[in-house]
Tab-separated table of C-alpha atoms and ligand atoms in Angstrom:
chain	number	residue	atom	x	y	z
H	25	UNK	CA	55.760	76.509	44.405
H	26	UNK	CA	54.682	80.602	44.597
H	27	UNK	CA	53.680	82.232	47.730
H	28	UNK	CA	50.561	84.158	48.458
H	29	UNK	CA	50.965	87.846	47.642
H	30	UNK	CA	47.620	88.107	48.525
H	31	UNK	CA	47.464	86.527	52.264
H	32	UNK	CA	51.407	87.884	52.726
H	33	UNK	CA	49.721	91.336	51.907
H	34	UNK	CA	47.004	91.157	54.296
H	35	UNK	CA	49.689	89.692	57.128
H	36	UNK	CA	51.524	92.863	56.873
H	37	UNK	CA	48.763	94.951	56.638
H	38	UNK	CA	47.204	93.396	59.794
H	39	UNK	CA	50.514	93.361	61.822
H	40	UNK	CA	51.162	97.324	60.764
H	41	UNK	CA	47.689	98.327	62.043
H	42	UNK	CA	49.881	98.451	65.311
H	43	UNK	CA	51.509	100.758	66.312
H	44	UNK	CA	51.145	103.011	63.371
H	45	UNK	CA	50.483	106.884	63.251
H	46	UNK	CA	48.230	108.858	61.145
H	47	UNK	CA	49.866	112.047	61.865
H	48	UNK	CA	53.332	111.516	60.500
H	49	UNK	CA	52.601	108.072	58.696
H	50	UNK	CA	55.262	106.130	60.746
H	51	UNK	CA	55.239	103.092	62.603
H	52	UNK	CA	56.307	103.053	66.243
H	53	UNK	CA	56.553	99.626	67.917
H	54	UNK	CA	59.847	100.474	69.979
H	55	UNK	CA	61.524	97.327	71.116
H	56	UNK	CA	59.539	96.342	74.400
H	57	UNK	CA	56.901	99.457	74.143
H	58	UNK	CA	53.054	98.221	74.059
H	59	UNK	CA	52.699	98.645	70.669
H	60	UNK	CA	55.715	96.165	70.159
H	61	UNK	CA	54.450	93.591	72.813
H	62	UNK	CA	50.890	94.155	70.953
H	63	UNK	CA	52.338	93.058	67.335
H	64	UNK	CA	53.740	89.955	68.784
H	65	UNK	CA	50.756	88.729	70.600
H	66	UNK	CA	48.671	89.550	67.723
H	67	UNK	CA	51.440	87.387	65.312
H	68	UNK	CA	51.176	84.841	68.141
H	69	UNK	CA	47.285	84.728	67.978
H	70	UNK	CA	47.501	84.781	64.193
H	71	UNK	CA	49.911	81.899	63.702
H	72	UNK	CA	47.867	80.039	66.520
H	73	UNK	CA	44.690	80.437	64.332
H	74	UNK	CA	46.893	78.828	61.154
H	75	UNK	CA	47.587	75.784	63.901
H	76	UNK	CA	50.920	76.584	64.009
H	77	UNK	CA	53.014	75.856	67.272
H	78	UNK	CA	53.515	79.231	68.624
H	79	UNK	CA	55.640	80.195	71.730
H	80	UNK	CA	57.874	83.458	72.712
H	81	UNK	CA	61.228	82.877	74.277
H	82	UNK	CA	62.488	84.674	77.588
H	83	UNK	CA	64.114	87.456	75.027
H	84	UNK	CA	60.565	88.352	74.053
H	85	UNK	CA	61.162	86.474	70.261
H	86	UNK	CA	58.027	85.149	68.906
H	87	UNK	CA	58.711	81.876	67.078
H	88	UNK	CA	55.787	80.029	65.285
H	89	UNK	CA	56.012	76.971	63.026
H	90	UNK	CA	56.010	73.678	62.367
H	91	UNK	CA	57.356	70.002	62.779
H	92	UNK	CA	59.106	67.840	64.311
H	93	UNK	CA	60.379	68.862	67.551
H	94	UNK	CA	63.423	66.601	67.783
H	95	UNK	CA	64.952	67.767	64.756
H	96	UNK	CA	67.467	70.784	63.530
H	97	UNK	CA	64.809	73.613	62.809
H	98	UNK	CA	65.381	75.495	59.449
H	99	UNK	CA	64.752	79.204	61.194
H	100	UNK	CA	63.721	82.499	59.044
H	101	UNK	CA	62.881	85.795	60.015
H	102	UNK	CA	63.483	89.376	61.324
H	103	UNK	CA	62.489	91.393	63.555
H	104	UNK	CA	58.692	93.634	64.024
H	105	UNK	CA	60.239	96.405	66.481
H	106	UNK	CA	60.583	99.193	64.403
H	107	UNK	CA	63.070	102.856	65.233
H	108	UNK	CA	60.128	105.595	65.887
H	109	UNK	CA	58.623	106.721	62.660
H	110	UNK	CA	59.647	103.561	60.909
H	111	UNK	CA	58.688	102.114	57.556
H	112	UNK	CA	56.138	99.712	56.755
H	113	UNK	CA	58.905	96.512	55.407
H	114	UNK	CA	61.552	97.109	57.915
H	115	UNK	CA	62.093	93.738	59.984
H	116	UNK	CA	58.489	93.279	59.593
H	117	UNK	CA	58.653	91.953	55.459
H	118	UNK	CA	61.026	89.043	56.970
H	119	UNK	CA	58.891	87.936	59.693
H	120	UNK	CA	55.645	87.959	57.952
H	121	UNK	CA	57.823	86.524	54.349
H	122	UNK	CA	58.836	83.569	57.186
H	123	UNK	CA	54.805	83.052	58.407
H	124	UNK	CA	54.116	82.889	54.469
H	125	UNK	CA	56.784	80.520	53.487
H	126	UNK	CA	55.674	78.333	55.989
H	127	UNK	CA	51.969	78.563	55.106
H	128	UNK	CA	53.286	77.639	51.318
H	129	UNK	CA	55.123	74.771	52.004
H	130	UNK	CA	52.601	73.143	54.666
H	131	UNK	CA	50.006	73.383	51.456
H	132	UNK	CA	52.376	71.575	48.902
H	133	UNK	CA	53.859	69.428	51.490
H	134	UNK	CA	51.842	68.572	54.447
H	135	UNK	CA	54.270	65.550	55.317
H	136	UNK	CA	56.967	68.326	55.748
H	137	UNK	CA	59.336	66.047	57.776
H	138	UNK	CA	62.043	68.852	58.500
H	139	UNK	CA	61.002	71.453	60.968
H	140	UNK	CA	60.351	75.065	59.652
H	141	UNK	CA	60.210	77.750	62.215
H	142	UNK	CA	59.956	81.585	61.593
H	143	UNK	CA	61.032	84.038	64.593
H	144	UNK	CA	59.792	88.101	64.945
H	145	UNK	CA	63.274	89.125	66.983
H	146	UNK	CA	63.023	91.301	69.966
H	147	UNK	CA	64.391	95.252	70.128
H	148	UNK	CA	66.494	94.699	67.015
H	149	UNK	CA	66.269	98.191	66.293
H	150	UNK	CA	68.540	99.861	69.004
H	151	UNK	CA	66.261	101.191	72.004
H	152	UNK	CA	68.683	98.875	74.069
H	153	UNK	CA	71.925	98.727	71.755
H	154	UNK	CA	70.022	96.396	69.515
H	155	UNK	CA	69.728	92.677	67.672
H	156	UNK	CA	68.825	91.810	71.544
H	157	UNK	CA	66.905	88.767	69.930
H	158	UNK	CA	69.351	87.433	67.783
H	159	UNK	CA	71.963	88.028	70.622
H	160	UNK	CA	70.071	85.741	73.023
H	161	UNK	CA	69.601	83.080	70.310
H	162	UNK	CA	73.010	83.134	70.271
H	163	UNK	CA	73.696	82.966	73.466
H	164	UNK	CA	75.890	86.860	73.289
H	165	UNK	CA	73.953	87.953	76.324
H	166	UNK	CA	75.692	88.415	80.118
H	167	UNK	CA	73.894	88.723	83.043
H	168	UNK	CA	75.838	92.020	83.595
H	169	UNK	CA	74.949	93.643	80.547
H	170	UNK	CA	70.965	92.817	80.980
H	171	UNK	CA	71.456	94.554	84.275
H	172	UNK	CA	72.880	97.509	83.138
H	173	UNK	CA	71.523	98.199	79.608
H	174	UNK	CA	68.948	100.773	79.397
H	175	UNK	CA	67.680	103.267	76.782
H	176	UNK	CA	68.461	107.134	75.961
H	177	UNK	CA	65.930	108.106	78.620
H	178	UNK	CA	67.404	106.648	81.255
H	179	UNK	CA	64.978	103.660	81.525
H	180	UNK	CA	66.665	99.771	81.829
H	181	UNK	CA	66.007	96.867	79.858
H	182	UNK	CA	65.022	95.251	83.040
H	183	UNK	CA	62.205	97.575	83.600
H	184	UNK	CA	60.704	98.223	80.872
H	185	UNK	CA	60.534	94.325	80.210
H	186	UNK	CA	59.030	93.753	83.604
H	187	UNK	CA	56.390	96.668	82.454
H	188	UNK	CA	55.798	93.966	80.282
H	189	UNK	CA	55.709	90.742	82.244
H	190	UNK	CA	59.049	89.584	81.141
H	191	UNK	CA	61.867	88.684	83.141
H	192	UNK	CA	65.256	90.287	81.570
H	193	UNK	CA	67.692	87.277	83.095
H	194	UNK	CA	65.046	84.612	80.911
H	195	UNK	CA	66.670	86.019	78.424
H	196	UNK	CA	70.134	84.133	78.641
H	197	UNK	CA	67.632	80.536	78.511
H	198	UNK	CA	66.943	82.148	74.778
H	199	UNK	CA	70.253	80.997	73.451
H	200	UNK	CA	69.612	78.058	70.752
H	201	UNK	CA	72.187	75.358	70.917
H	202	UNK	CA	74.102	74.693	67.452
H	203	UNK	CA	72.960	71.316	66.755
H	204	UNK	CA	69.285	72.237	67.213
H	205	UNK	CA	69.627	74.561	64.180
H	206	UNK	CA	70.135	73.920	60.594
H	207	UNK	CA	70.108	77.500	58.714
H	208	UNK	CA	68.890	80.637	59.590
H	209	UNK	CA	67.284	83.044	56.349
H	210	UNK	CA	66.210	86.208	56.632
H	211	UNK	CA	64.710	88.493	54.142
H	212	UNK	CA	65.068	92.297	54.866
H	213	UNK	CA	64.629	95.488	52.636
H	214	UNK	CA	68.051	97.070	51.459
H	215	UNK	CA	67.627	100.381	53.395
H	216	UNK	CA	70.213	101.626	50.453
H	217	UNK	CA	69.878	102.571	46.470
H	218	UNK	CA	72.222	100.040	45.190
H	219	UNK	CA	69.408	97.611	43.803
H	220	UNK	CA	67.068	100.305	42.791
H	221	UNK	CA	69.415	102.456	41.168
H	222	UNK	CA	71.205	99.483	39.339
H	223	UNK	CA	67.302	98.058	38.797
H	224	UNK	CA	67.963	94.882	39.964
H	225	UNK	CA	65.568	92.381	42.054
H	226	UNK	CA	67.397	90.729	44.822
H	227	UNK	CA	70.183	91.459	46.562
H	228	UNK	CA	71.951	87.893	47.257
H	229	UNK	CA	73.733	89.012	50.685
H	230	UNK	CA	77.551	88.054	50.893
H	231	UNK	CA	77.873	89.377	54.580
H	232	UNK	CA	77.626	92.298	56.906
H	233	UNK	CA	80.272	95.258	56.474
H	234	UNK	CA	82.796	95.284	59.475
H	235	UNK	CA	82.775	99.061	60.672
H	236	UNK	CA	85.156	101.169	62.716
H	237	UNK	CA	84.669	104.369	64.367
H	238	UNK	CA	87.686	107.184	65.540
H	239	UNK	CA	86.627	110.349	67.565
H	240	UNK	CA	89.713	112.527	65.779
H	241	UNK	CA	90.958	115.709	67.316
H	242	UNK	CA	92.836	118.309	65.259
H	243	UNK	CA	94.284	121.233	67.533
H	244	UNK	CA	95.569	124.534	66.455
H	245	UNK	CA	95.631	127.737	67.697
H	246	UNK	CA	92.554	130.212	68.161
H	247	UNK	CA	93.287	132.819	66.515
H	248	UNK	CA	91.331	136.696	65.392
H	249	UNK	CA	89.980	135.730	62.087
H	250	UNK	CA	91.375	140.040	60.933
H	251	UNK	CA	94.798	140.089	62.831
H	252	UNK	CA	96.186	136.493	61.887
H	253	UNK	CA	98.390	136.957	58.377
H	254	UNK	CA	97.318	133.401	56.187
H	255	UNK	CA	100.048	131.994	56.349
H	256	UNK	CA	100.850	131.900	60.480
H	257	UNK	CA	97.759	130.403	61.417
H	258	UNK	CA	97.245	126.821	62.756
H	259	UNK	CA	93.571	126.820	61.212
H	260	UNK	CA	92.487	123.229	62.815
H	261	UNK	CA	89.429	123.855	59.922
H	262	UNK	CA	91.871	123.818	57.091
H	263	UNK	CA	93.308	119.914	58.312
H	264	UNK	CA	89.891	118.739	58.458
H	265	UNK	CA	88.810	119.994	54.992
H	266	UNK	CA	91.929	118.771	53.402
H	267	UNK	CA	91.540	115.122	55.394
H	268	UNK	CA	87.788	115.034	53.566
H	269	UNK	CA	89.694	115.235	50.052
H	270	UNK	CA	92.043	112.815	51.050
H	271	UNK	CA	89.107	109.817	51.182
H	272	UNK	CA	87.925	109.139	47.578
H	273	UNK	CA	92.368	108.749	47.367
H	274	UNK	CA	92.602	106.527	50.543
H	275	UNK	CA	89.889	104.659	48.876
H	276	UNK	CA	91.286	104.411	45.600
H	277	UNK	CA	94.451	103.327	47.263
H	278	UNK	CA	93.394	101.011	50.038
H	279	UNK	CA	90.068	99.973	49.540
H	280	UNK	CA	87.320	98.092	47.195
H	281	UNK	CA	83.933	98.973	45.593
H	282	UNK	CA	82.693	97.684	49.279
H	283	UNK	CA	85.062	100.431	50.957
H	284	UNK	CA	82.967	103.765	53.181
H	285	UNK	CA	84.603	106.354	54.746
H	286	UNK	CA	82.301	109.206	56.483
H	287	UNK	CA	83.202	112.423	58.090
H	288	UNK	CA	79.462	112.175	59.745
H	289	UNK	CA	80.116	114.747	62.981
H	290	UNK	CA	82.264	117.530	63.021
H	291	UNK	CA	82.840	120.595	65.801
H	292	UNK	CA	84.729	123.245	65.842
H	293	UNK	CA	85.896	125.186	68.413
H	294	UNK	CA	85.590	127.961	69.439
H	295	UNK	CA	82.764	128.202	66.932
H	296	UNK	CA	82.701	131.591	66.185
H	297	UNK	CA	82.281	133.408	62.995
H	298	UNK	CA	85.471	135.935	64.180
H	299	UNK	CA	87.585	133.479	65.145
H	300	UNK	CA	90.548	130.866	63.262
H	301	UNK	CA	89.095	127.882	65.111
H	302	UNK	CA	91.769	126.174	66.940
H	303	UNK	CA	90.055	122.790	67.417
H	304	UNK	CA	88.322	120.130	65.253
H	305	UNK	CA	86.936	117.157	66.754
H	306	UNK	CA	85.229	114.653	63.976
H	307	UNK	CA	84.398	111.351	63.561
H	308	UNK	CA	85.553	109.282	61.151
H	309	UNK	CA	83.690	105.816	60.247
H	310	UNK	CA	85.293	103.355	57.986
H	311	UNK	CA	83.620	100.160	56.461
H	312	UNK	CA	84.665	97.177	54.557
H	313	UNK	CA	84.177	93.394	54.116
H	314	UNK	CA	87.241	92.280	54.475
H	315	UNK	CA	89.465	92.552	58.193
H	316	UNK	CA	92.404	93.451	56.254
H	317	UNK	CA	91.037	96.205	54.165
H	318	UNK	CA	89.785	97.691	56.967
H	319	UNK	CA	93.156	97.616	58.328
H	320	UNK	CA	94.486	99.378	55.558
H	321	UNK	CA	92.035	101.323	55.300
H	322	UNK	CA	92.584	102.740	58.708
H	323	UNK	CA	96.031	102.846	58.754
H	324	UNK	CA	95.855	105.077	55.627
H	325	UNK	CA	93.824	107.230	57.753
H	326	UNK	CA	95.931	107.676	60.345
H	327	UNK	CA	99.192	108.859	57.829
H	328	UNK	CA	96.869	111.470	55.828
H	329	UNK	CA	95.987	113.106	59.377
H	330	UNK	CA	99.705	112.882	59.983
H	331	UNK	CA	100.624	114.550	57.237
H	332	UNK	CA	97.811	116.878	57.122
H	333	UNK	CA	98.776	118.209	60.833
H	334	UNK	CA	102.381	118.758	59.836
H	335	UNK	CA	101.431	120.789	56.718
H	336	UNK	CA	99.044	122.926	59.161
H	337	UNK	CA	101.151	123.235	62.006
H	338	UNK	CA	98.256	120.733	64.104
H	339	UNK	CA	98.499	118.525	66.668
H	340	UNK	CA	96.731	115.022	65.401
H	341	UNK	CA	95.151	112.674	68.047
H	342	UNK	CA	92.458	110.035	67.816
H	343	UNK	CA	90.449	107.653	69.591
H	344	UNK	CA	89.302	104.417	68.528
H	345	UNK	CA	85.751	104.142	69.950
H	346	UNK	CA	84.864	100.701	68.687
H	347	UNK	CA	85.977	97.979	65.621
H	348	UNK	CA	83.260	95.498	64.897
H	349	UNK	CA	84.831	93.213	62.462
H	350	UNK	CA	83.077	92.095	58.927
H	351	UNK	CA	80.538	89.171	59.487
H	352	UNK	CA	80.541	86.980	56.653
H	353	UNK	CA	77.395	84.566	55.706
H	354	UNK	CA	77.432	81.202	54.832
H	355	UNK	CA	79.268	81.076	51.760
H	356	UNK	CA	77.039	77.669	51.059
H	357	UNK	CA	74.123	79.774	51.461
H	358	UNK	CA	74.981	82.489	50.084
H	359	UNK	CA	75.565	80.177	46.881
H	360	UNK	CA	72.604	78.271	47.281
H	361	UNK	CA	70.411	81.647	47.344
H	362	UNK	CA	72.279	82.724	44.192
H	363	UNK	CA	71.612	79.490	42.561
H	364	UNK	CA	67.529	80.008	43.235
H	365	UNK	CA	67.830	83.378	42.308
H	366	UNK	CA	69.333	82.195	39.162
H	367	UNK	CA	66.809	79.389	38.481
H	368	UNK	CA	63.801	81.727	38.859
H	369	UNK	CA	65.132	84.130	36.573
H	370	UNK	CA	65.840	87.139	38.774
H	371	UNK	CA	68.269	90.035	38.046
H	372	UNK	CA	70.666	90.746	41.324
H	373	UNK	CA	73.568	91.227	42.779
H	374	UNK	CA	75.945	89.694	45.530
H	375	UNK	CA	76.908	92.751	47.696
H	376	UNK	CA	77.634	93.998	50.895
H	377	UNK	CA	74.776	94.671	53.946
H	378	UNK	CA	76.134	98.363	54.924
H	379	UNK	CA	73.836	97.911	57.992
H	380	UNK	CA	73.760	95.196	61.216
H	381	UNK	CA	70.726	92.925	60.617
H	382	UNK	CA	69.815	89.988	63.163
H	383	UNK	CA	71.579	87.470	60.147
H	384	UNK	CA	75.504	88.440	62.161
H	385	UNK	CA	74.735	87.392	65.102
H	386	UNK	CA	72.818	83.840	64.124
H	387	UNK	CA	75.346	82.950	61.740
H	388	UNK	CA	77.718	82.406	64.937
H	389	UNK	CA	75.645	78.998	65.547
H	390	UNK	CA	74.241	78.270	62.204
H	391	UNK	CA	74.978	78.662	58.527
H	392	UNK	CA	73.070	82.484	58.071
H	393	UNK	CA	71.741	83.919	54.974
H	394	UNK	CA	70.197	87.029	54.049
H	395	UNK	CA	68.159	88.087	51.109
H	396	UNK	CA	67.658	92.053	49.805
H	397	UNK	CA	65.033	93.410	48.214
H	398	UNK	CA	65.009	96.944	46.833
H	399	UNK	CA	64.164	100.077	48.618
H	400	UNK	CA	62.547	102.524	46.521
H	401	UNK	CA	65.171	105.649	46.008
H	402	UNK	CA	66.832	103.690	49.061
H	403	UNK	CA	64.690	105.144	51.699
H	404	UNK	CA	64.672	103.941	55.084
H	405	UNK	CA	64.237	104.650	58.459
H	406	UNK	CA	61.394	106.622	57.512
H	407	UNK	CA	57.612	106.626	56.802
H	408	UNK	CA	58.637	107.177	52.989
H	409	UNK	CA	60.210	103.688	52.752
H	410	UNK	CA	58.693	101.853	50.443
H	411	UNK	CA	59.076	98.218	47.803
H	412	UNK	CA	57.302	97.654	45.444
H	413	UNK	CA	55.117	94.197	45.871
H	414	UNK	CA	56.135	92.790	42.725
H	415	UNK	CA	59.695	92.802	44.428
H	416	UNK	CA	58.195	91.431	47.980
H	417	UNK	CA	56.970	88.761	45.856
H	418	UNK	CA	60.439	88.069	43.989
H	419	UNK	CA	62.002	88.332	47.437
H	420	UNK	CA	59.596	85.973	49.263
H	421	UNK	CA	59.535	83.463	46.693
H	422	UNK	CA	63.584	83.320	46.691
H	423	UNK	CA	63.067	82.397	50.928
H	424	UNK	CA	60.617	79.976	50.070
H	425	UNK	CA	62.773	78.478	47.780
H	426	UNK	CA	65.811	78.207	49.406
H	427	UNK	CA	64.370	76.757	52.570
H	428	UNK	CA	62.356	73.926	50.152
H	429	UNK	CA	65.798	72.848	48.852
H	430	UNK	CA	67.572	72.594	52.217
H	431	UNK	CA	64.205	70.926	53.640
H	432	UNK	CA	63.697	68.882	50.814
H	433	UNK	CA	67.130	67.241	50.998
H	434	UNK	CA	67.391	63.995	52.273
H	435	UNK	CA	71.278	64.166	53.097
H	436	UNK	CA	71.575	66.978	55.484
H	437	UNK	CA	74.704	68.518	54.507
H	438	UNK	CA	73.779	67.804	50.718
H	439	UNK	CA	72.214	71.756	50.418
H	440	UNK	CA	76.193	72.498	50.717
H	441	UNK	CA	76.990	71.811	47.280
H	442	UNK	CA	78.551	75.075	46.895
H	443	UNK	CA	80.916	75.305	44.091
H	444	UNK	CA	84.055	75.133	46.572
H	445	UNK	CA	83.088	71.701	48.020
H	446	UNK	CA	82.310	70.530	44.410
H	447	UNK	CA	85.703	71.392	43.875
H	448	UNK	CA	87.143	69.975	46.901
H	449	UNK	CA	84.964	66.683	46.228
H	450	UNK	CA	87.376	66.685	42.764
H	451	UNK	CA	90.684	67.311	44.050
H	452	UNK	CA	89.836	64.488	46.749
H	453	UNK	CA	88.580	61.964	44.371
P	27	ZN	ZN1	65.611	96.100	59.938
């Protein structure tokens, strides 16, 4: 089986007529704006016109698909909200990939006895904190929070889906129970270089990167940059730059090829050109796979400040603003992608997703994959992001394939032959 470039092509192009402007070349269909609401009535109308059961939830997700209804659904997709100025694959490559997949099977197998759905996820991109889609699907969503969440401008969730005929407390009936679910596979762009720069064609995704954030304060003494000799100054500065040579050593140290630490926000205070600053706030974000590493990681963090202070006469306090831990995939799918990667001849790699897709919250109630494709120079976020189609084609092709062998299996929990339950089949027998 191949997919349709071709009529995958014209689905994007049709969906990204929305929403898109000429001025700046970016796509804005802000989770629950009427560009957004417009792209999934149009997907909606389009799958309708394929004969496709189409419906959208009380989240404001847009499944479409096909059979059986009292069966566990094999589920694909992403989400068609984009951040303003957004790229033309972001999200929208893994809902339209799920709309093609389908098409391809139903034309080699129109007895398809396993139900394949694809889903466009609501506001995954953050208007409202973001993955509000997957969260409902998996049933993450309070009442309390869809009361209270609202936007940077001060608008709520509740309002701005009313503006839109949709009632926010429909969306805690979104949830899907477990047993009505058999995967979940999504297919997103990398938003990094790592497969460009290594030129490689699919990124087989081993799990989302756990990420922690401090708000660290470093506090000296202000001081007249011309009166203060060099050596009795409490230069908060001076702690900060020598924490930022400390990481590449933490790393070394405590970490793994998957390890991040960034210095991304830094103030000084009191900020003037004249004056030894006496304060540096800065946030630190660490990110790893693994719990543990993380751990270390942060820990390591925490004894370099130390340190650091002493040697510059500082006082060293931080805050721990939030620790999401590392969401693995389904190490049976993650194998089984590899596998059809392998089989089709593909050059990749299993890595890392340094960003939150949709795939960490759906793999709490189902085994969750997710497929990369490259991003050319690793663009994203950005009217400049860009694949090339020969990799949209790779990347599409890999979906298709690895929801044909978990449909196509008669035994449903046969697609698990992962190479650690062949092993445990061994030792057993
Ligand atoms: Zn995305």
């Amino acid at each position: 089986m191949q997919i349709n470039l071709e009529r995958l092509q014209q689905n994007l192009h049709d969906l990204n007529e929305i929403g898109y402007n000429p001025d700046d070349r970016g796509f804005y269909r802000i989770g629950f704006s009427d560009a957004d609401m417009q792209g999934r009535h149009w997907l909606m109308e389009r799958a309708r016109s394929l004969d496709l059961d189409t419906y959208m939830d009380g989240a404001g997700n847009v499944f479409f698909g096909i059979g059986a209804r009292d069966k566990p659904m094999i589920l694909m997709g992403s989400h068609i909200d984009t951040v303003p100025a957004g790229g033309y694959f972001d999200g929208s490559l893994g809902a339209m990939a799920a709309l093609e997949v389908i098409e391809t099977m139903r034309e080699h197998q129109p007895e398809l006895d396993t139900p394949i759905w694809g889903v466009a996820t609501a506001e995954e991109e953050g208007r409202f904190g973001g993955m509000l889609g997957a969260q409902a699907m998996s049933g993450k969503l309070t009442p309390d929070w869809l009361q209270e969440a609202h936007d940077a401008d001060g608008v709520y969730l509740k309002d701005a889906m009313a503006a839109q005929g949709l009632d926010v407390m429909k969306a805690l009936e979104a949830a899907i129970p477990t047993e009505r679910l058999k995967a979940f596979v999504e297919l997103h762009i990398e938003q990094g270089p790592v497969l460009f720069q290594k030129d490689l064609q699919i990124g087989v995704v081993e799990g989302i990167s756990g990420v922690f954030k401090w708000i660290v304060h470093l506090k000296g003494k202000a001081d007249h940059a011309g009166t203060a000799p060099m050596d009795m100054r409490s230069d908060a500065f001076m702690g900060l730059a020598d924490f930022a040579h400390e990481i590449e050593r933490i790393i070394a140290e405590n970490g793994t090829d998957k390890s991040r630490i960034t210095v991304g926000k830094v103030e000084l205070k009191p900020g003037h050109p004249h004056t030894v600053p006496g304060e540096a706030i800065f946030t630190i974000v660490g990110r790893d796979m693994d719990n543990d590493i993380m751990t270390d990681l942060a820990n390591a963090c925490r004894r370099a400040l130390s340190a650091i202070a002493r040697k510059h006469r500082l006082m060293f306090e931080y805050e721990q603003v939030s620790w999401l831990a590392p969401k693995p995939c389904s190490s049976r799918l993650v194998d089984l992608i590899e596998q059809q990667t392998k089989q089709r001849g593909y050059s990749y790699l299993r890595m890392p997703s340094g960003a939150g897709h949709d795939t960490q919250f759906m793999s709490e109630v189902t085994d969750a994959g997710l497929i990369f494709i490259p991003s050319i120079n690793g663009v994203s976020h950005a009217p400049d992001e860009w694949s090339h189609w020969h990799d949209v084609e790779a990347g599409t092709n890999i979906l298709l394939d690895t929801v044909a062998a978990i449909a196509g299996d008669s035994d449903p929990n046969a697609w698990l032959h992962t190479r650690g339950k062949e092993n445990g089949d061994k030792n057993s027998q």
